[in-house]
Amino acid sequence: EKFKGLAQIIVESLHAPKILGLQEVQDNSGPTNDKTVDASKVLKKLIRFIEKAGGPKYNFLQISPENNADGGWPGANIRNAYLYQEDVTLGQSYYLQHPGFDKSDETGFSGTRKPLVAFTTYEDEKFIFINCHLKSKGGDSSTYGSLRPALRFSEAQRIVQTRAIRKHVDQLRKNHPEASIVVLGDMNDFEFSPALQILTENQGLTNLIDQAPLNQRYTYIFQGYSQVLDHILVSPSLAPRLEVEIIHVNSDLSEGLRSSDHDPVLAWIK
């Protein structure tokens, strides 16, 4: 039922995008803590269900994390991944945690998912995607709790993470001026938060969420509070060519009816 629901959303609600950024993909054994880290069977199963729902053939990209190193349910080894159609050419890919980064940057991703970078080409246009699932808000005080303002203990790590991402984005823009950069995923923070501002300030990226109507600007509901946690940020030169919509297929529904607790964000070239 889980795979069927996700496939229907991808085909019917998102109209089968050329490329999909996925988060929280578990390994092949799910939450069983058996040192399995590969997720190829999970992604292949999702691809089969997409085809059964009338969708196109997708390829996938995933890089297995270290066992129990990236947070989430012990043994599940959640990671980011991509699905991409066969007319999208995949080039270099890597986790945004490698010897080219300072140790101070690397510590920001300790115990959390590492952003997955992928170079792609479609119809002679080059894109660099950075798929993120930043530090969760677990442990923060309640939005409507007695502490005013609410304490956001997790924010400090997200700020370190977005600083590392911004540093890499600036380097990519310098090294690959011909490519459009797209940072997307579950950022676990609001569009006006200090962490997200790091990505947009000083001639940074453009957050497409700002295009969405205010009464539709939410991807998650927590304790009755509608909020944006999922974003698509792009090169300023690409932003005017794009339109965006938050597809409300999950967050408004009760737990038994939805396929995820987050809504997907869809962007397309005009």
Short mmCIF file of C-alpha atoms in Angstrom, two decimals:
data_model
loop_
_atom_site.label_atom_id
_atom_site.label_comp_id
_atom_site.label_asym_id
_atom_site.label_seq_id
_atom_site.Cartn_x
_atom_site.Cartn_y
_atom_site.Cartn_z
CA GLU A 1 0.00 0.00 0.00
CA LYS A 2 2.86 2.38 0.79
CA PHE A 3 4.52 1.90 -2.61
CA LYS A 4 1.18 2.03 -4.42
CA GLY A 5 0.25 5.33 -2.76
CA LEU A 6 3.61 6.93 -3.49
CA ALA A 7 3.49 5.78 -7.12
CA GLN A 8 0.02 7.24 -7.61
CA ILE A 9 1.18 10.60 -6.25
CA ILE A 10 4.22 10.61 -8.55
CA VAL A 11 2.20 9.72 -11.67
CA GLU A 12 -1.17 11.38 -11.06
CA SER A 13 -0.40 14.39 -8.86
CA LEU A 14 3.16 15.25 -9.94
CA HIS A 15 2.72 14.17 -13.59
CA ALA A 16 5.91 12.07 -13.50
CA PRO A 17 8.70 14.68 -13.32
CA LYS A 18 11.93 14.17 -15.24
CA ILE A 19 13.81 14.01 -11.94
CA LEU A 20 12.63 13.37 -8.38
CA GLY A 21 14.50 14.09 -5.18
CA LEU A 22 13.54 11.57 -2.49
CA GLN A 23 14.26 11.64 1.23
CA GLU A 24 14.01 9.03 4.00
CA VAL A 25 14.58 6.04 1.73
CA GLN A 26 15.20 3.05 4.00
CA ASP A 27 17.64 0.26 3.21
CA ASN A 28 16.56 -3.10 1.77
CA SER A 29 15.84 -4.63 5.19
CA GLY A 30 13.90 -1.65 6.51
CA PRO A 31 14.18 -1.04 10.27
CA THR A 32 15.79 -4.44 10.90
CA ASN A 33 19.18 -3.65 12.42
CA ASP A 34 21.20 -6.22 10.45
CA LYS A 35 24.02 -4.05 8.99
CA THR A 36 22.29 -3.85 5.58
CA VAL A 37 22.91 -0.44 3.99
CA ASP A 38 22.02 -0.81 0.28
CA ALA A 39 18.60 0.47 -0.85
CA SER A 40 18.57 -0.65 -4.50
CA LYS A 41 15.74 -3.18 -3.96
CA VAL A 42 13.57 -0.50 -2.34
CA LEU A 43 14.07 1.93 -5.21
CA LYS A 44 13.57 -0.74 -7.87
CA LYS A 45 10.30 -1.70 -6.19
CA LEU A 46 9.10 1.92 -6.24
CA ILE A 47 10.04 2.15 -9.93
CA ARG A 48 7.99 -0.98 -10.67
CA PHE A 49 4.96 0.48 -8.91
CA ILE A 50 5.34 3.74 -10.88
CA GLU A 51 5.25 1.77 -14.12
CA LYS A 52 2.19 -0.18 -12.90
CA ALA A 53 0.48 3.16 -12.22
CA GLY A 54 1.05 4.18 -15.83
CA GLY A 55 4.22 6.16 -15.31
CA PRO A 56 7.49 6.16 -17.28
CA LYS A 57 10.61 4.12 -16.72
CA TYR A 58 12.92 5.64 -14.12
CA ASN A 59 16.54 5.01 -13.23
CA PHE A 60 17.75 5.66 -9.69
CA LEU A 61 20.76 7.09 -7.90
CA GLN A 62 21.61 6.28 -4.30
CA ILE A 63 24.86 6.07 -2.37
CA SER A 64 24.76 3.83 0.68
CA PRO A 65 25.66 5.56 3.97
CA GLU A 66 27.73 4.09 6.74
CA ASN A 67 25.68 1.75 8.90
CA ASN A 68 23.69 3.63 11.58
CA ALA A 69 25.69 6.82 10.98
CA ASP A 70 23.05 9.16 9.56
CA GLY A 71 20.23 9.19 12.12
CA GLY A 72 16.65 8.00 11.86
CA TRP A 73 15.32 4.62 12.95
CA PRO A 74 18.24 2.36 14.02
CA GLY A 75 18.96 -0.14 11.26
CA ALA A 76 16.89 1.68 8.60
CA ASN A 77 19.80 3.80 7.31
CA ILE A 78 17.59 6.42 5.67
CA ARG A 79 19.23 8.35 2.85
CA ASN A 80 18.45 10.75 0.00
CA ALA A 81 18.07 9.41 -3.52
CA TYR A 82 17.03 10.44 -7.03
CA LEU A 83 14.77 8.94 -9.64
CA TYR A 84 15.41 10.21 -13.17
CA GLN A 85 13.94 9.38 -16.55
CA GLU A 86 16.02 7.75 -19.26
CA ASP A 87 16.43 10.94 -21.33
CA VAL A 88 18.18 12.62 -18.39
CA THR A 89 21.95 12.02 -18.50
CA LEU A 90 23.57 11.47 -15.13
CA GLY A 91 27.15 12.57 -14.60
CA GLN A 92 29.23 12.90 -11.44
CA SER A 93 27.57 12.23 -8.07
CA TYR A 94 28.80 12.30 -4.47
CA TYR A 95 27.83 13.06 -0.89
CA LEU A 96 28.52 16.57 0.28
CA GLN A 97 31.07 15.35 2.79
CA HIS A 98 34.43 14.61 1.29
CA PRO A 99 38.11 15.58 1.73
CA GLY A 100 37.58 18.91 0.00
CA PHE A 101 35.61 20.18 2.97
CA ASP A 102 36.86 21.63 6.23
CA LYS A 103 36.46 19.50 9.33
CA SER A 104 34.19 22.23 10.74
CA ASP A 105 31.85 21.71 7.79
CA GLU A 106 31.84 17.95 8.11
CA THR A 107 30.79 17.99 11.77
CA GLY A 108 27.54 19.69 10.75
CA PHE A 109 26.39 16.48 9.10
CA SER A 110 27.41 14.19 11.95
CA GLY A 111 24.52 11.88 12.78
CA THR A 112 22.35 13.24 9.96
CA ARG A 113 21.87 12.64 6.25
CA LYS A 114 24.55 13.94 3.89
CA PRO A 115 23.29 16.00 0.92
CA LEU A 116 23.50 14.01 -2.33
CA VAL A 117 25.00 15.98 -5.23
CA ALA A 118 24.23 14.95 -8.83
CA PHE A 119 25.35 16.49 -12.12
CA THR A 120 22.73 16.02 -14.87
CA THR A 121 22.12 17.07 -18.45
CA TYR A 122 18.74 17.36 -20.13
CA GLU A 123 18.25 18.71 -23.67
CA ASP A 124 21.73 20.27 -23.65
CA GLU A 125 21.07 22.08 -20.36
CA LYS A 126 23.26 21.28 -17.38
CA PHE A 127 21.90 21.09 -13.85
CA ILE A 128 23.57 20.36 -10.52
CA PHE A 129 21.16 19.02 -7.90
CA ILE A 130 21.86 18.97 -4.17
CA ASN A 131 19.30 16.77 -2.40
CA CYS A 132 19.05 17.57 1.33
CA HIS A 133 17.48 16.20 4.49
CA LEU A 134 18.79 18.45 7.25
CA LYS A 135 18.83 18.00 11.02
CA SER A 136 15.29 17.34 12.33
CA LYS A 137 13.49 19.51 14.87
CA GLY A 138 13.34 16.66 17.38
CA GLY A 139 13.97 18.03 20.88
CA ASP A 140 12.80 21.58 20.15
CA SER A 141 10.10 23.02 22.40
CA SER A 142 6.51 23.16 21.15
CA THR A 143 5.39 26.03 18.94
CA TYR A 144 2.38 26.53 21.19
CA GLY A 145 4.11 25.59 24.44
CA SER A 146 4.66 27.67 27.58
CA LEU A 147 8.16 28.76 26.50
CA ARG A 148 7.87 31.95 24.46
CA PRO A 149 9.53 32.18 22.05
CA ALA A 150 9.88 28.47 21.43
CA LEU A 151 13.39 27.08 21.93
CA ARG A 152 14.89 25.68 18.73
CA PHE A 153 17.82 23.62 19.94
CA SER A 154 18.24 21.90 16.55
CA GLU A 155 18.68 25.16 14.65
CA ALA A 156 22.38 25.52 15.47
CA GLN A 157 23.27 22.34 13.55
CA ARG A 158 21.11 23.29 10.56
CA ILE A 159 22.92 26.62 10.37
CA VAL A 160 26.27 24.80 10.22
CA GLN A 161 24.83 22.53 7.53
CA THR A 162 23.52 25.33 5.32
CA ARG A 163 26.81 27.19 5.66
CA ALA A 164 28.57 24.13 4.25
CA ILE A 165 25.99 23.82 1.47
CA ARG A 166 26.30 27.53 0.62
CA LYS A 167 30.08 27.24 0.53
CA HIS A 168 29.79 24.36 -1.92
CA VAL A 169 27.15 26.15 -4.02
CA ASP A 170 29.39 29.20 -4.37
CA GLN A 171 32.27 26.98 -5.47
CA LEU A 172 30.07 25.14 -7.98
CA ARG A 173 28.83 28.43 -9.45
CA LYS A 174 32.43 29.51 -9.88
CA ASN A 175 33.61 26.21 -11.40
CA HIS A 176 30.50 25.51 -13.52
CA PRO A 177 29.01 28.86 -14.58
CA GLU A 178 27.14 27.13 -17.41
CA ALA A 179 25.13 24.93 -15.03
CA SER A 180 21.96 25.75 -13.09
CA ILE A 181 22.07 24.75 -9.43
CA VAL A 182 19.06 23.31 -7.58
CA VAL A 183 19.10 22.74 -3.83
CA LEU A 184 16.01 20.82 -2.76
CA GLY A 185 14.56 18.55 -0.14
CA ASP A 186 13.46 18.37 3.46
CA MET A 187 15.30 21.28 5.03
CA ASN A 188 13.41 20.88 8.33
CA ASP A 189 13.17 24.64 8.64
CA PHE A 190 11.09 27.61 7.54
CA GLU A 191 11.70 29.87 4.55
CA PHE A 192 12.40 32.84 6.88
CA SER A 193 14.70 30.90 9.25
CA PRO A 194 18.37 31.86 9.75
CA ALA A 195 19.46 28.54 8.20
CA LEU A 196 17.53 29.12 4.96
CA GLN A 197 18.57 32.77 4.81
CA ILE A 198 22.20 31.63 4.56
CA LEU A 199 21.36 30.01 1.21
CA THR A 200 19.60 33.07 -0.22
CA GLU A 201 21.46 36.11 1.16
CA ASN A 202 24.18 38.06 -0.68
CA GLN A 203 23.30 37.05 -4.26
CA GLY A 204 22.63 33.47 -3.24
CA LEU A 205 19.93 31.13 -4.45
CA THR A 206 16.26 31.97 -5.02
CA ASN A 207 13.72 30.06 -2.93
CA LEU A 208 10.82 29.13 -5.22
CA ILE A 209 8.57 28.63 -2.18
CA ASP A 210 8.21 32.43 -2.14
CA GLN A 211 6.21 32.12 -5.38
CA ALA A 212 3.52 29.94 -3.78
CA PRO A 213 0.31 31.66 -2.61
CA LEU A 214 0.41 32.36 1.13
CA ASN A 215 -2.65 30.22 1.87
CA GLN A 216 -1.01 27.26 0.10
CA ARG A 217 2.46 27.76 1.58
CA TYR A 218 2.84 24.69 3.78
CA THR A 219 4.24 21.18 3.33
CA TYR A 220 3.76 19.82 6.86
CA ILE A 221 1.32 20.23 9.74
CA PHE A 222 2.61 19.83 13.29
CA GLN A 223 0.26 20.21 16.28
CA GLY A 224 -2.15 22.07 14.00
CA TYR A 225 0.54 24.49 12.80
CA SER A 226 0.96 24.64 9.02
CA GLN A 227 4.57 25.23 7.96
CA VAL A 228 7.03 24.90 5.10
CA LEU A 229 9.82 22.40 5.73
CA ASP A 230 10.45 21.34 2.12
CA HIS A 231 12.05 23.72 -0.38
CA ILE A 232 13.41 24.13 -3.88
CA LEU A 233 16.12 26.79 -4.18
CA VAL A 234 17.66 27.56 -7.58
CA SER A 235 20.22 29.72 -9.36
CA PRO A 236 18.87 33.28 -9.77
CA SER A 237 19.18 32.99 -13.56
CA LEU A 238 16.96 29.88 -13.55
CA ALA A 239 14.27 31.20 -11.19
CA PRO A 240 12.37 33.39 -13.72
CA ARG A 241 11.93 30.36 -15.99
CA LEU A 242 10.34 28.21 -13.31
CA GLU A 243 6.91 27.87 -11.79
CA VAL A 244 6.25 26.06 -8.52
CA GLU A 245 3.34 24.45 -6.73
CA ILE A 246 3.07 22.68 -3.39
CA ILE A 247 1.00 19.58 -4.04
CA HIS A 248 -1.23 18.98 -1.00
CA VAL A 249 -1.73 15.24 -1.12
CA ASN A 250 -0.53 14.22 2.34
CA SER A 251 -0.39 16.80 5.12
CA ASP A 252 -4.13 17.59 5.12
CA LEU A 253 -5.06 13.92 5.48
CA SER A 254 -5.25 11.70 8.56
CA GLU A 255 -2.34 9.33 9.11
CA GLY A 256 -4.21 6.31 7.78
CA LEU A 257 -4.97 7.96 4.44
CA ARG A 258 -1.68 9.58 3.50
CA SER A 259 1.44 8.13 1.89
CA SER A 260 3.84 10.47 3.70
CA ASP A 261 3.66 13.13 6.40
CA HIS A 262 5.10 15.77 4.02
CA ASP A 263 3.70 17.26 0.83
CA PRO A 264 5.86 17.27 -2.33
CA VAL A 265 6.98 20.49 -4.00
CA LEU A 266 6.83 20.54 -7.80
CA ALA A 267 8.73 22.93 -10.06
CA TRP A 268 8.74 23.03 -13.84
CA ILE A 269 10.27 25.07 -16.63
CA LYS A 270 7.67 27.34 -18.24
#
